[in-house]
GROMACS .gro file of C-alpha atoms in nm:
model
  180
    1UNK     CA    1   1.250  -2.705  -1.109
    2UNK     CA    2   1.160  -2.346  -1.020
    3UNK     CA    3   1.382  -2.073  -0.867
    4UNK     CA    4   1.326  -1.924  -0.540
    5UNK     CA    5   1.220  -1.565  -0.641
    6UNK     CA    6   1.369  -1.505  -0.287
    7UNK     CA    7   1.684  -1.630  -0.266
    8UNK     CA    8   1.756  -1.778  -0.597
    9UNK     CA    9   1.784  -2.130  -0.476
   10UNK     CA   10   1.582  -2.417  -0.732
   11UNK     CA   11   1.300  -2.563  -0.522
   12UNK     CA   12   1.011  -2.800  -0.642
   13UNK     CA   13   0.762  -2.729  -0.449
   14UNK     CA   14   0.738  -2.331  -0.416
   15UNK     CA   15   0.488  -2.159  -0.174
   16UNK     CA   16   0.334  -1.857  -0.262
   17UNK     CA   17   0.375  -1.631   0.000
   18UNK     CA   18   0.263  -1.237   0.033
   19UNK     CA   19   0.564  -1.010   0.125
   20UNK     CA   20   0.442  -0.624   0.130
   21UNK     CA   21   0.205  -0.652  -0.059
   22UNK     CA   22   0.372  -0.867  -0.348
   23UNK     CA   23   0.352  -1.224  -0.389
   24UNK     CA   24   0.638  -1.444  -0.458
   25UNK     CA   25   0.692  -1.818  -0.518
   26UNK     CA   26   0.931  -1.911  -0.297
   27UNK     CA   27   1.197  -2.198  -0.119
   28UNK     CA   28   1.091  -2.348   0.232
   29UNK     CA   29   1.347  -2.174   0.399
   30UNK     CA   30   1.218  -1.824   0.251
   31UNK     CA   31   0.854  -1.853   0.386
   32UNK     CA   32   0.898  -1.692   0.717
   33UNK     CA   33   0.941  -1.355   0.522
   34UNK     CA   34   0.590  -1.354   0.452
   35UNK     CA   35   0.233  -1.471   0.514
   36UNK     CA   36   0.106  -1.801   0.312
   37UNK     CA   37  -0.106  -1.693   0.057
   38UNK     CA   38  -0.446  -1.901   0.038
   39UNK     CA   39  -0.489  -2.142  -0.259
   40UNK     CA   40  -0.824  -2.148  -0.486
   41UNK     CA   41  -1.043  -2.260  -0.192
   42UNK     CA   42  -1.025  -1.897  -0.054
   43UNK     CA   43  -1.000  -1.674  -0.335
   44UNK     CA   44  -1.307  -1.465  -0.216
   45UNK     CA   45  -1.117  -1.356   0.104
   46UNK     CA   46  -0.786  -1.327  -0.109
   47UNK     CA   47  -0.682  -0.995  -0.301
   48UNK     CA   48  -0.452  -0.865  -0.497
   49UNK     CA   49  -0.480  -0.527  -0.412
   50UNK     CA   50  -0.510  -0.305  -0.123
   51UNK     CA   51  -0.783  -0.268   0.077
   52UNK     CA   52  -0.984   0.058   0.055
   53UNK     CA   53  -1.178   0.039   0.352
   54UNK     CA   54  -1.501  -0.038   0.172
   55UNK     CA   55  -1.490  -0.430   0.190
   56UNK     CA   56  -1.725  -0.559   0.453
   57UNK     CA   57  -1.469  -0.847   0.536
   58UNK     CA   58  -1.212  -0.640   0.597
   59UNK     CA   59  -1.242  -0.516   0.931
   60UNK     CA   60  -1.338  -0.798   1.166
   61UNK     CA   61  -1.120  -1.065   0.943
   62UNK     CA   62  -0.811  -0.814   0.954
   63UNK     CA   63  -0.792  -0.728   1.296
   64UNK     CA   64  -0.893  -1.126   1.390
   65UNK     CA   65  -0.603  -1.235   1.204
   66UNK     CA   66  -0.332  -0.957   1.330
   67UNK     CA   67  -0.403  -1.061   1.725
   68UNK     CA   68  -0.386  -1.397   1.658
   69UNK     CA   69   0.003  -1.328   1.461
   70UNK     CA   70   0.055  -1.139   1.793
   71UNK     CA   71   0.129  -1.478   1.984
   72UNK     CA   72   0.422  -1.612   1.763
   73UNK     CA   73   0.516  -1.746   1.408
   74UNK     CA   74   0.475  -2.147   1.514
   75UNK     CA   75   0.101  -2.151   1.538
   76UNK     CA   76  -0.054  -2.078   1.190
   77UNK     CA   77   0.124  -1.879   0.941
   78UNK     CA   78  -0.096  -1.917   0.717
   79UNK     CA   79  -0.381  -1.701   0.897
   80UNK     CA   80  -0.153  -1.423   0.930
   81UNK     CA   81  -0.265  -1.090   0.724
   82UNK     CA   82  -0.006  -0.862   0.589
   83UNK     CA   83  -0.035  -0.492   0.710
   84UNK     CA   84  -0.069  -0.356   0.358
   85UNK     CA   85  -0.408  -0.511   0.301
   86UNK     CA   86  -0.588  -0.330   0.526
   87UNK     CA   87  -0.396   0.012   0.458
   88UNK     CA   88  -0.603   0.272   0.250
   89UNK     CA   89  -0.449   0.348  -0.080
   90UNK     CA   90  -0.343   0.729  -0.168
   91UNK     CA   91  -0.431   0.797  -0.515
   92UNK     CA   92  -0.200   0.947  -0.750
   93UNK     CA   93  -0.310   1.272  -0.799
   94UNK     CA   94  -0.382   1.364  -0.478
   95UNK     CA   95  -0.178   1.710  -0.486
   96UNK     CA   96  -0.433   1.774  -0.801
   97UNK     CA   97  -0.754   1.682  -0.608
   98UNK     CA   98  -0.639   1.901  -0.317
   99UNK     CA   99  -0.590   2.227  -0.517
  100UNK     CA  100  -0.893   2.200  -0.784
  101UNK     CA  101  -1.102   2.133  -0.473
  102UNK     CA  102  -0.904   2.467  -0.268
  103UNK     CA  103  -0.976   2.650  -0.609
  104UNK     CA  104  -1.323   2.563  -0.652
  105UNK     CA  105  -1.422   2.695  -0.253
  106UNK     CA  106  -1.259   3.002  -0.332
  107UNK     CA  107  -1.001   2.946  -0.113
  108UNK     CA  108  -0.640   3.067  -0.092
  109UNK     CA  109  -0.376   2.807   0.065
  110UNK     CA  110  -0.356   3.002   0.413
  111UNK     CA  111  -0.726   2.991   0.481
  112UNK     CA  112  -0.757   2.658   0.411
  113UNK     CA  113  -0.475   2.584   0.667
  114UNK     CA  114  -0.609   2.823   0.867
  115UNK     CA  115  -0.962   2.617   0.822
  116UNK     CA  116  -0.778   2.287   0.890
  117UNK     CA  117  -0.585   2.383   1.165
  118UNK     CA  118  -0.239   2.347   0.975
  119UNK     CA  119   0.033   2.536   0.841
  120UNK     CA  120   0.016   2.712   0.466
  121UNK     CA  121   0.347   2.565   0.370
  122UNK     CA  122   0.216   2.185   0.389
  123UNK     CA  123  -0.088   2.280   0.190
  124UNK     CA  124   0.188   2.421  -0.061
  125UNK     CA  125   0.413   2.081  -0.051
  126UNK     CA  126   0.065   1.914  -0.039
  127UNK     CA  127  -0.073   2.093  -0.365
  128UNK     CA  128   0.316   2.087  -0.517
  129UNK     CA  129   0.297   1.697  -0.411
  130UNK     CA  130   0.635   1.738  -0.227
  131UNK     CA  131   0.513   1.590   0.092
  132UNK     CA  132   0.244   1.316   0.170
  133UNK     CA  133  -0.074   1.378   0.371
  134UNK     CA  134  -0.064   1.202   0.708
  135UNK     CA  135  -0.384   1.018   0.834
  136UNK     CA  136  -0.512   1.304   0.976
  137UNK     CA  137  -0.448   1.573   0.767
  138UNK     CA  138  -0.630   1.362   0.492
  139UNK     CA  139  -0.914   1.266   0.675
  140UNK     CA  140  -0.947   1.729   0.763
  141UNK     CA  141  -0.895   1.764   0.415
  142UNK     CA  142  -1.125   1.487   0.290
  143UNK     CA  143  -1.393   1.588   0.508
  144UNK     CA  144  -1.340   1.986   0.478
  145UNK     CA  145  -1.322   1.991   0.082
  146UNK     CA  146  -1.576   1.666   0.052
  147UNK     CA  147  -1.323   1.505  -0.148
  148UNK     CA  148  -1.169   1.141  -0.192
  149UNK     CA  149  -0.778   1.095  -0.168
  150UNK     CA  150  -0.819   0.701  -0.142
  151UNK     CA  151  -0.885   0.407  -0.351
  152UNK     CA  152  -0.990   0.454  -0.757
  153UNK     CA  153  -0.640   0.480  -0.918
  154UNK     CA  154  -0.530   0.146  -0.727
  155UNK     CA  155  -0.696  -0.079  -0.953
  156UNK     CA  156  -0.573   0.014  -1.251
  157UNK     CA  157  -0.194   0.081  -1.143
  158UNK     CA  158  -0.148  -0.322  -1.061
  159UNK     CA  159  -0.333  -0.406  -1.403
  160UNK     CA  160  -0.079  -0.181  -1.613
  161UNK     CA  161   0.298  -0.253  -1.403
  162UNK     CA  162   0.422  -0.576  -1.606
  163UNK     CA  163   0.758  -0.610  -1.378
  164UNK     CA  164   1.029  -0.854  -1.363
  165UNK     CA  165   1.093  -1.154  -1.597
  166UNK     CA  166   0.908  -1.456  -1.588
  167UNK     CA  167   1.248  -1.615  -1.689
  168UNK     CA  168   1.388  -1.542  -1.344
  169UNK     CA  169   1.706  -1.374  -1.490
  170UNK     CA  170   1.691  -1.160  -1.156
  171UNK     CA  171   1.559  -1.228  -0.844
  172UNK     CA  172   1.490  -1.010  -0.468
  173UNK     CA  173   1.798  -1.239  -0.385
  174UNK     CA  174   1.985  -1.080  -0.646
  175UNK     CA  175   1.948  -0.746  -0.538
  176UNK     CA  176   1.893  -0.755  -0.159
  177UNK     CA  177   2.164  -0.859   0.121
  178UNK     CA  178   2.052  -1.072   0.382
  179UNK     CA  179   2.183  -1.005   0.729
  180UNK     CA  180   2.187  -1.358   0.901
   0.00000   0.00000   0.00000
């Protein structure tokens, strides 16, 4: 029998469902937290990562998927997408990026707001990495400096974390209350 990373319960037939962006094996009564994950037969439209914007499937198949989970939960579950995977990833260095690029246009932080349109002190909690850049304000920057501040470090964050124990010593149950 396997435990319900979920709630804890043993189940022996746990579905793999994506919650946030993480996948879980959990009970039948835990599924409606999160989207079915695909089996084998669609690992090409499956990922275990976040989307960066540069797939070609995932636009249309994103937005397809997300009208049709507009309707209700009793149709197909399964064809649900979760929000993360089509959410651009901010890389980790980001306040880095944003000052070496300031630096190297000889700029100081208030002319670059100025430039942008925004205020000197979130270039400072921007460059200090106090603050995150909203859509916006990364796509000005992005665009101004002719820098990236998506994707790249994704990759290789997922293929270093080695989290939790495969002996199921804890579980999300564990740790999170459930208001019923």
């Amino acid at each position: 029998m396997v435990q319900c990373e979920m709630c804890g319960a043993e189940t022996t037939a746990p579905k793999k469902i994506k919650v946030e962006g993480a996948k879980l094996d959990v009970c039948a009564d835990c599924t409606d937290f999160g989207t079915e994950v695909q089996t084998a037969s669609s690992t090409s439209s499956t990922s275990t990562k976040y989307s960066t914007g540069s797939s070609d499937s995932g636009g249309g198949d994103g937005s397809a998927s997300t009208a049709s989970s507009a309707g209700g939960r009793s149709g197909g579950g399964s064809s649900r997408s979760d929000m993360f995977d089509e959410m651009d990833e901010l890389v980790s260095d980001y306040d880095d990026r944003i000052r070496r690029a300031r630096e190297d246009a000889e700029l100081s932080q208030s002319d670059l707001a100025n430039e942008l349109n925004e205020k000197a002190s979130l270039i400072r909690k921007l460059e200090r990495g106090e603050t995150l850049p909203s859509d916006s304000v990364q796509s000005k920057l992005e665009r101004f400096l002719d820098i990236s501040l998506t994707g790249g470090a994704g990759a290789d964050a997922e293929a270093d974390w080695e989290g939790g124990s495969s002996t199921g010593s804890y579980t999300l149950g564990d740790v999170v209350k459930r208001k019923d």
